[in-house]
Amino acid sequence: MTSLESLALARGTVDRVTHRRNNTQWLDAAWADPRTRVLVVSDGRALVRFDDDEHVELVFSAPAEAPAGVRFLLGQDADGVVYFGVSGDLPAAAPAAAAGTVRAAWLREVGAMLGDRDAGLFTHAVALANWHDTHTHCPLDGTPTIPDPGGHSTRCPVDGTEHFPRTDPAVIMLVTDPDDRCLLARNAAWPGRRVSILAGFVEPGESAEQAVIREVAEETQIKVTNVRYVGSQPWPMPRSLMLGFRAEAPAGQAIAVDREEIAEAHWFSRDELLAAIQAREIALPPPVSIARHIIEDWFGGPLPSTWPETLAPRPS
Ligand SMILES: [Zn+2]
């Protein structure tokens, strides 16, 4: 019954051309092509142009202008233009004669404002840059690893082991009770009014559905059934894949939060949720999040935005 469309970070128009990643001749020719565009990522941020009419787009560098750093192939568009990412220092100056304001921005800040092409490129580039930045040595013997030509894996020059980007699966779930009210909780680490649906990481040796049941029980003591998948989007901050679910809570259960991870949790009818948002008693996650989409899918339409758009990254 449920499907999620237009998730902010699950978009993209550029073909990843995975068969090119180990073709050094092709990669070198692409890097020498002046049409090629490079997205520089530095600690999760890239240069973004904000036009006066609120049009938002990525600012690319030419290969010759790209900083030193690990290079990785992002893909090729329908016009044959090749895109690379580089993890390195952001170019200092905005390109001359460009309209609007150019500044460094986080993916979580602009992911929902970018077009499909740029949202996909930024998400892909941040995920790979985060991995390269934090996985620089062989886990077996500590030797510095060498990226493959396309930058999508690394190899240890001593023992020859190959290493691939890591993605951590996390489940995020909207739980409803027999009156079709939804369960929203406030994480103890979040600022005052923010609430969301429950979420947690999938543990080793566990299915996503098992993780949904376990996390809801751990955080609220509610036992759920009818767990069903509704959609996913990458959340490379630093390396998650968010797997969205719906689940049902049979009648006769009381919420009990641990007060360490979850400060409070409550059932909301649609009318109660809308009234609480309009009264500014609570704030929902921003549109870039899958949580927002799952909540609005249950609600039946868009909900007012009250979340302040100062989205500094949280360590998580
Ligand atoms: Zn090694």
Short mmCIF file of C-alpha atoms and ligand atoms in Angstrom, two decimals:
data_model
loop_
_atom_site.label_atom_id
_atom_site.label_comp_id
_atom_site.label_asym_id
_atom_site.label_seq_id
_atom_site.Cartn_x
_atom_site.Cartn_y
_atom_site.Cartn_z
CA MET A 1 0.00 0.00 0.00
CA THR A 2 2.85 2.33 0.69
CA SER A 3 5.50 3.62 -1.66
CA LEU A 4 7.91 6.48 -1.30
CA GLU A 5 8.77 8.63 -4.27
CA SER A 6 11.21 11.45 -4.76
CA LEU A 7 13.35 10.74 -1.72
CA ALA A 8 15.86 13.58 -1.73
CA LEU A 9 19.03 11.50 -1.70
CA ALA A 10 17.71 8.57 -3.74
CA ARG A 11 17.82 10.50 -7.02
CA GLY A 12 20.33 10.74 -9.82
CA THR A 13 20.63 10.96 -13.59
CA VAL A 14 24.31 10.13 -14.11
CA ASP A 15 25.23 6.58 -15.18
CA ARG A 16 27.85 5.17 -12.81
CA VAL A 17 29.58 3.41 -15.76
CA THR A 18 30.96 0.81 -13.39
CA HIS A 19 32.66 -1.04 -16.28
CA ARG A 20 35.01 1.95 -16.72
CA ARG A 21 36.41 1.96 -13.20
CA ASN A 22 39.46 -0.15 -13.96
CA ASN A 23 40.03 1.14 -17.49
CA THR A 24 42.99 3.46 -16.90
CA GLN A 25 43.18 4.50 -20.55
CA TRP A 26 39.54 5.61 -20.54
CA LEU A 27 39.92 7.29 -17.15
CA ASP A 28 43.05 9.19 -18.22
CA ALA A 29 41.34 10.38 -21.41
CA ALA A 30 38.30 11.49 -19.40
CA TRP A 31 40.51 13.37 -16.94
CA ALA A 32 42.24 15.14 -19.85
CA ASP A 33 38.91 16.17 -21.42
CA PRO A 34 38.14 19.82 -20.63
CA ARG A 35 34.42 19.02 -20.57
CA THR A 36 34.97 16.75 -17.57
CA ARG A 37 33.63 18.08 -14.27
CA VAL A 38 35.08 17.49 -10.84
CA LEU A 39 33.13 17.76 -7.61
CA VAL A 40 35.51 18.57 -4.77
CA VAL A 41 34.38 17.35 -1.34
CA SER A 42 36.05 18.51 1.85
CA ASP A 43 34.87 17.08 5.17
CA GLY A 44 31.40 16.46 3.77
CA ARG A 45 30.98 19.82 2.09
CA ALA A 46 31.05 20.94 -1.54
CA LEU A 47 30.73 24.32 -3.25
CA VAL A 48 27.13 25.19 -4.06
CA ARG A 49 25.71 28.14 -5.98
CA PHE A 50 22.57 29.74 -4.56
CA ASP A 51 20.85 31.90 -7.17
CA ASP A 52 18.55 34.75 -6.28
CA ASP A 53 15.56 32.76 -7.49
CA GLU A 54 16.45 29.97 -5.05
CA HIS A 55 17.86 27.79 -7.78
CA VAL A 56 20.59 25.69 -6.14
CA GLU A 57 23.30 23.80 -8.01
CA LEU A 58 26.71 22.26 -7.47
CA VAL A 59 29.83 24.16 -8.53
CA PHE A 60 32.28 21.90 -10.40
CA SER A 61 35.97 22.36 -11.10
CA ALA A 62 37.85 21.51 -14.27
CA PRO A 63 40.29 18.60 -13.82
CA ALA A 64 43.24 20.97 -14.18
CA GLU A 65 41.93 23.07 -11.27
CA ALA A 66 41.17 20.14 -8.97
CA PRO A 67 43.15 19.94 -5.71
CA ALA A 68 45.39 17.09 -4.71
CA GLY A 69 43.48 14.23 -3.12
CA VAL A 70 41.95 10.85 -3.78
CA ARG A 71 40.12 10.85 -7.13
CA PHE A 72 37.08 8.71 -7.86
CA LEU A 73 34.84 8.24 -10.87
CA LEU A 74 31.22 9.26 -10.30
CA GLY A 75 29.87 8.55 -13.78
CA GLN A 76 28.93 9.86 -17.19
CA ASP A 77 25.77 11.68 -18.25
CA ALA A 78 23.65 11.25 -21.38
CA ASP A 79 25.68 13.94 -23.18
CA GLY A 80 28.92 12.05 -22.56
CA VAL A 81 30.20 14.39 -19.85
CA VAL A 82 32.25 12.53 -17.24
CA TYR A 83 32.09 13.39 -13.53
CA PHE A 84 34.77 12.75 -10.95
CA GLY A 85 34.92 13.43 -7.25
CA VAL A 86 38.02 14.48 -5.37
CA SER A 87 38.43 14.49 -1.60
CA GLY A 88 40.56 17.57 -1.00
CA ASP A 89 40.63 21.26 -0.21
CA LEU A 90 37.74 23.22 -1.67
CA PRO A 91 38.64 25.69 -4.42
CA ALA A 92 39.05 29.08 -2.80
CA ALA A 93 37.42 31.42 -5.26
CA ALA A 94 34.01 31.28 -6.85
CA PRO A 95 34.17 31.10 -10.64
CA ALA A 96 34.11 34.58 -12.15
CA ALA A 97 30.98 35.91 -13.83
CA ALA A 98 28.78 33.39 -12.06
CA ALA A 99 25.42 34.59 -10.81
CA GLY A 100 24.30 34.14 -7.23
CA THR A 101 26.23 33.27 -4.12
CA VAL A 102 28.74 30.45 -3.94
CA ARG A 103 29.66 28.85 -0.63
CA ALA A 104 30.45 25.48 0.91
CA ALA A 105 27.37 23.50 1.93
CA TRP A 106 26.56 20.17 3.57
CA LEU A 107 24.62 17.47 1.75
CA ARG A 108 21.99 17.41 4.50
CA GLU A 109 21.59 21.15 4.09
CA VAL A 110 21.01 21.28 0.32
CA GLY A 111 20.19 17.68 -0.64
CA ALA A 112 16.47 18.38 -0.97
CA MET A 113 17.05 21.65 -2.87
CA LEU A 114 19.33 20.29 -5.59
CA GLY A 115 18.09 18.89 -8.87
CA ASP A 116 18.14 15.16 -9.57
CA ARG A 117 21.58 15.13 -11.23
CA ASP A 118 23.29 17.12 -8.52
CA ALA A 119 21.59 15.35 -5.61
CA GLY A 120 22.84 12.03 -6.95
CA LEU A 121 26.38 13.25 -7.61
CA PHE A 122 26.72 14.94 -4.22
CA THR A 123 25.41 11.89 -2.35
CA HIS A 124 27.71 9.52 -4.25
CA ALA A 125 30.74 11.80 -3.80
CA VAL A 126 30.22 12.37 -0.07
CA ALA A 127 29.85 8.64 0.54
CA LEU A 128 33.11 7.82 -1.24
CA ALA A 129 35.01 10.78 0.19
CA ASN A 130 33.96 9.81 3.72
CA TRP A 131 35.19 6.29 3.14
CA HIS A 132 38.53 7.30 1.63
CA ASP A 133 39.09 9.85 4.40
CA THR A 134 38.65 7.26 7.14
CA HIS A 135 39.92 4.03 5.55
CA THR A 136 43.47 4.83 4.55
CA HIS A 137 45.28 1.73 5.81
CA CYS A 138 45.00 -2.02 5.45
CA PRO A 139 43.05 -3.44 8.44
CA LEU A 140 45.25 -6.56 8.45
CA ASP A 141 48.75 -5.11 8.62
CA GLY A 142 48.38 -1.32 8.75
CA THR A 143 50.01 -0.64 5.38
CA PRO A 144 48.72 2.46 3.55
CA THR A 145 46.35 1.19 0.84
CA ILE A 146 46.30 2.22 -2.82
CA PRO A 147 43.02 3.27 -4.47
CA ASP A 148 42.07 1.48 -7.68
CA PRO A 149 42.02 3.63 -10.84
CA GLY A 150 38.31 4.47 -10.47
CA GLY A 151 38.56 5.09 -6.74
CA HIS A 152 35.87 2.58 -5.73
CA SER A 153 38.12 0.17 -3.87
CA THR A 154 41.61 0.06 -2.41
CA ARG A 155 44.32 -2.58 -2.31
CA CYS A 156 47.06 -3.38 0.17
CA PRO A 157 50.42 -3.48 -1.66
CA VAL A 158 51.86 -5.93 0.87
CA ASP A 159 49.27 -8.70 1.20
CA GLY A 160 47.15 -7.86 -1.85
CA THR A 161 43.85 -7.70 0.01
CA GLU A 162 41.10 -5.61 -1.57
CA HIS A 163 38.95 -3.25 0.46
CA PHE A 164 35.57 -1.84 -0.51
CA PRO A 165 33.47 1.10 0.67
CA ARG A 166 31.47 0.32 3.77
CA THR A 167 27.75 1.03 4.12
CA ASP A 168 25.98 0.64 7.45
CA PRO A 169 22.32 -0.44 7.14
CA ALA A 170 19.93 1.27 9.51
CA VAL A 171 16.18 0.76 9.88
CA ILE A 172 13.71 3.58 10.38
CA MET A 173 10.10 2.75 11.05
CA LEU A 174 6.72 4.35 11.46
CA VAL A 175 4.67 2.41 14.00
CA THR A 176 0.90 2.72 14.12
CA ASP A 177 -1.59 1.59 16.74
CA PRO A 178 -5.06 0.09 16.04
CA ASP A 179 -6.48 3.65 15.78
CA ASP A 180 -3.88 4.42 13.06
CA ARG A 181 -2.08 6.87 15.31
CA CYS A 182 1.67 7.10 14.70
CA LEU A 183 4.43 6.82 17.26
CA LEU A 184 6.82 9.77 17.40
CA ALA A 185 9.73 10.06 19.79
CA ARG A 186 12.27 12.62 20.86
CA ASN A 187 15.85 11.46 21.03
CA ALA A 188 17.58 12.68 24.16
CA ALA A 189 20.41 14.10 22.03
CA TRP A 190 18.09 16.23 19.87
CA PRO A 191 17.23 19.87 20.39
CA GLY A 192 14.04 20.75 22.24
CA ARG A 193 11.04 20.26 20.00
CA ARG A 194 12.27 17.82 17.43
CA VAL A 195 10.51 14.47 17.14
CA SER A 196 10.72 11.68 14.60
CA ILE A 197 9.95 8.06 14.02
CA LEU A 198 12.16 5.43 15.63
CA ALA A 199 15.39 4.26 14.04
CA GLY A 200 18.47 2.18 14.74
CA PHE A 201 21.31 0.24 13.19
CA VAL A 202 20.95 -3.32 11.96
CA GLU A 203 23.21 -5.52 14.04
CA PRO A 204 25.54 -8.21 12.66
CA GLY A 205 23.65 -11.40 11.92
CA GLU A 206 20.26 -9.71 12.03
CA SER A 207 17.64 -9.11 9.33
CA ALA A 208 16.24 -5.64 8.77
CA GLU A 209 12.81 -6.81 9.94
CA GLN A 210 14.30 -8.25 13.13
CA ALA A 211 16.07 -4.96 13.73
CA VAL A 212 12.76 -3.08 13.43
CA ILE A 213 11.12 -5.29 16.05
CA ARG A 214 14.13 -5.13 18.39
CA GLU A 215 14.68 -1.38 18.14
CA VAL A 216 11.02 -0.47 18.75
CA ALA A 217 10.93 -2.76 21.79
CA GLU A 218 14.24 -1.42 23.16
CA GLU A 219 13.27 2.21 22.79
CA THR A 220 9.58 2.12 23.76
CA GLN A 221 8.76 -1.40 25.08
CA ILE A 222 6.19 -1.66 22.26
CA LYS A 223 5.98 -4.99 20.45
CA VAL A 224 5.21 -4.68 16.74
CA THR A 225 3.94 -6.99 14.00
CA ASN A 226 3.30 -6.75 10.23
CA VAL A 227 6.68 -5.21 9.53
CA ARG A 228 6.86 -4.16 5.89
CA TYR A 229 9.42 -2.34 3.81
CA VAL A 230 8.51 1.00 2.20
CA GLY A 231 11.69 2.37 0.64
CA SER A 232 15.28 3.42 1.21
CA GLN A 233 17.73 6.20 0.68
CA PRO A 234 21.47 6.56 1.27
CA TRP A 235 22.46 8.73 4.21
CA PRO A 236 26.24 9.01 3.84
CA MET A 237 26.79 10.95 7.04
CA PRO A 238 29.01 9.18 7.42
CA ARG A 239 27.95 5.90 5.79
CA SER A 240 24.37 4.79 6.43
CA LEU A 241 21.72 3.31 4.20
CA MET A 242 18.32 4.10 5.68
CA LEU A 243 15.79 1.29 5.19
CA GLY A 244 12.25 2.54 5.74
CA PHE A 245 9.51 0.38 7.25
CA ARG A 246 5.96 0.48 8.57
CA ALA A 247 4.97 -1.69 11.52
CA GLU A 248 1.85 -2.21 13.62
CA ALA A 249 1.47 -2.22 17.39
CA PRO A 250 -1.36 -4.48 18.63
CA ALA A 251 -3.69 -2.92 21.22
CA GLY A 252 -3.16 -2.93 24.96
CA GLN A 253 0.47 -1.83 25.18
CA ALA A 254 1.97 1.01 27.18
CA ILE A 255 4.89 3.12 26.02
CA ALA A 256 7.93 3.01 28.31
CA VAL A 257 11.01 4.88 27.13
CA ASP A 258 14.51 4.29 28.42
CA ARG A 259 15.11 8.03 28.95
CA GLU A 260 18.73 7.58 27.96
CA GLU A 261 18.46 7.30 24.21
CA ILE A 262 14.77 8.27 23.96
CA ALA A 263 13.53 11.13 26.14
CA GLU A 264 9.83 10.75 25.33
CA ALA A 265 7.48 9.04 22.89
CA HIS A 266 3.79 9.56 22.18
CA TRP A 267 0.99 8.45 19.86
CA PHE A 268 -0.31 11.12 17.48
CA SER A 269 -3.48 11.08 15.41
CA ARG A 270 -3.29 13.05 12.16
CA ASP A 271 -5.23 15.92 13.70
CA GLU A 272 -3.08 15.93 16.83
CA LEU A 273 0.11 15.94 14.79
CA LEU A 274 -0.96 18.85 12.61
CA ALA A 275 -2.14 20.85 15.63
CA ALA A 276 1.11 20.23 17.52
CA ILE A 277 3.21 21.36 14.55
CA GLN A 278 1.10 24.47 13.97
CA ALA A 279 1.37 25.32 17.67
CA ARG A 280 5.13 24.84 17.34
CA GLU A 281 5.10 22.31 20.15
CA ILE A 282 7.03 19.86 17.98
CA ALA A 283 9.16 20.01 14.85
CA LEU A 284 9.55 17.27 12.28
CA PRO A 285 12.78 16.19 10.55
CA PRO A 286 13.71 18.16 7.42
CA PRO A 287 12.56 17.18 3.90
CA VAL A 288 15.98 15.73 3.07
CA SER A 289 15.30 12.87 5.52
CA ILE A 290 13.45 9.65 4.73
CA ALA A 291 11.71 10.07 8.10
CA ARG A 292 9.89 13.15 6.86
CA HIS A 293 8.68 11.29 3.77
CA ILE A 294 7.45 8.28 5.73
CA ILE A 295 5.55 10.52 8.15
CA GLU A 296 3.98 12.53 5.31
CA ASP A 297 3.08 9.32 3.49
CA TRP A 298 1.19 8.16 6.58
CA PHE A 299 -0.34 11.62 7.08
CA GLY A 300 -1.57 11.72 3.49
CA GLY A 301 0.18 14.87 2.29
CA PRO A 302 2.76 17.55 3.04
CA LEU A 303 3.08 18.85 6.59
CA PRO A 304 4.19 22.37 7.59
CA SER A 305 7.92 22.92 8.00
CA THR A 306 8.97 24.39 11.31
CA TRP A 307 12.41 22.87 11.54
CA PRO A 308 15.05 25.62 11.49
CA GLU A 309 17.16 25.20 8.37
CA THR A 310 20.42 25.47 10.24
CA LEU A 311 21.43 21.92 9.69
CA ALA A 312 24.88 21.56 11.11
CA PRO A 313 25.93 17.92 10.97
CA ARG A 314 25.59 15.83 14.07
CA PRO A 315 28.10 13.15 14.88
CA SER A 316 26.32 9.84 14.55
ZN ZN B 1 47.71 -5.44 4.20
#
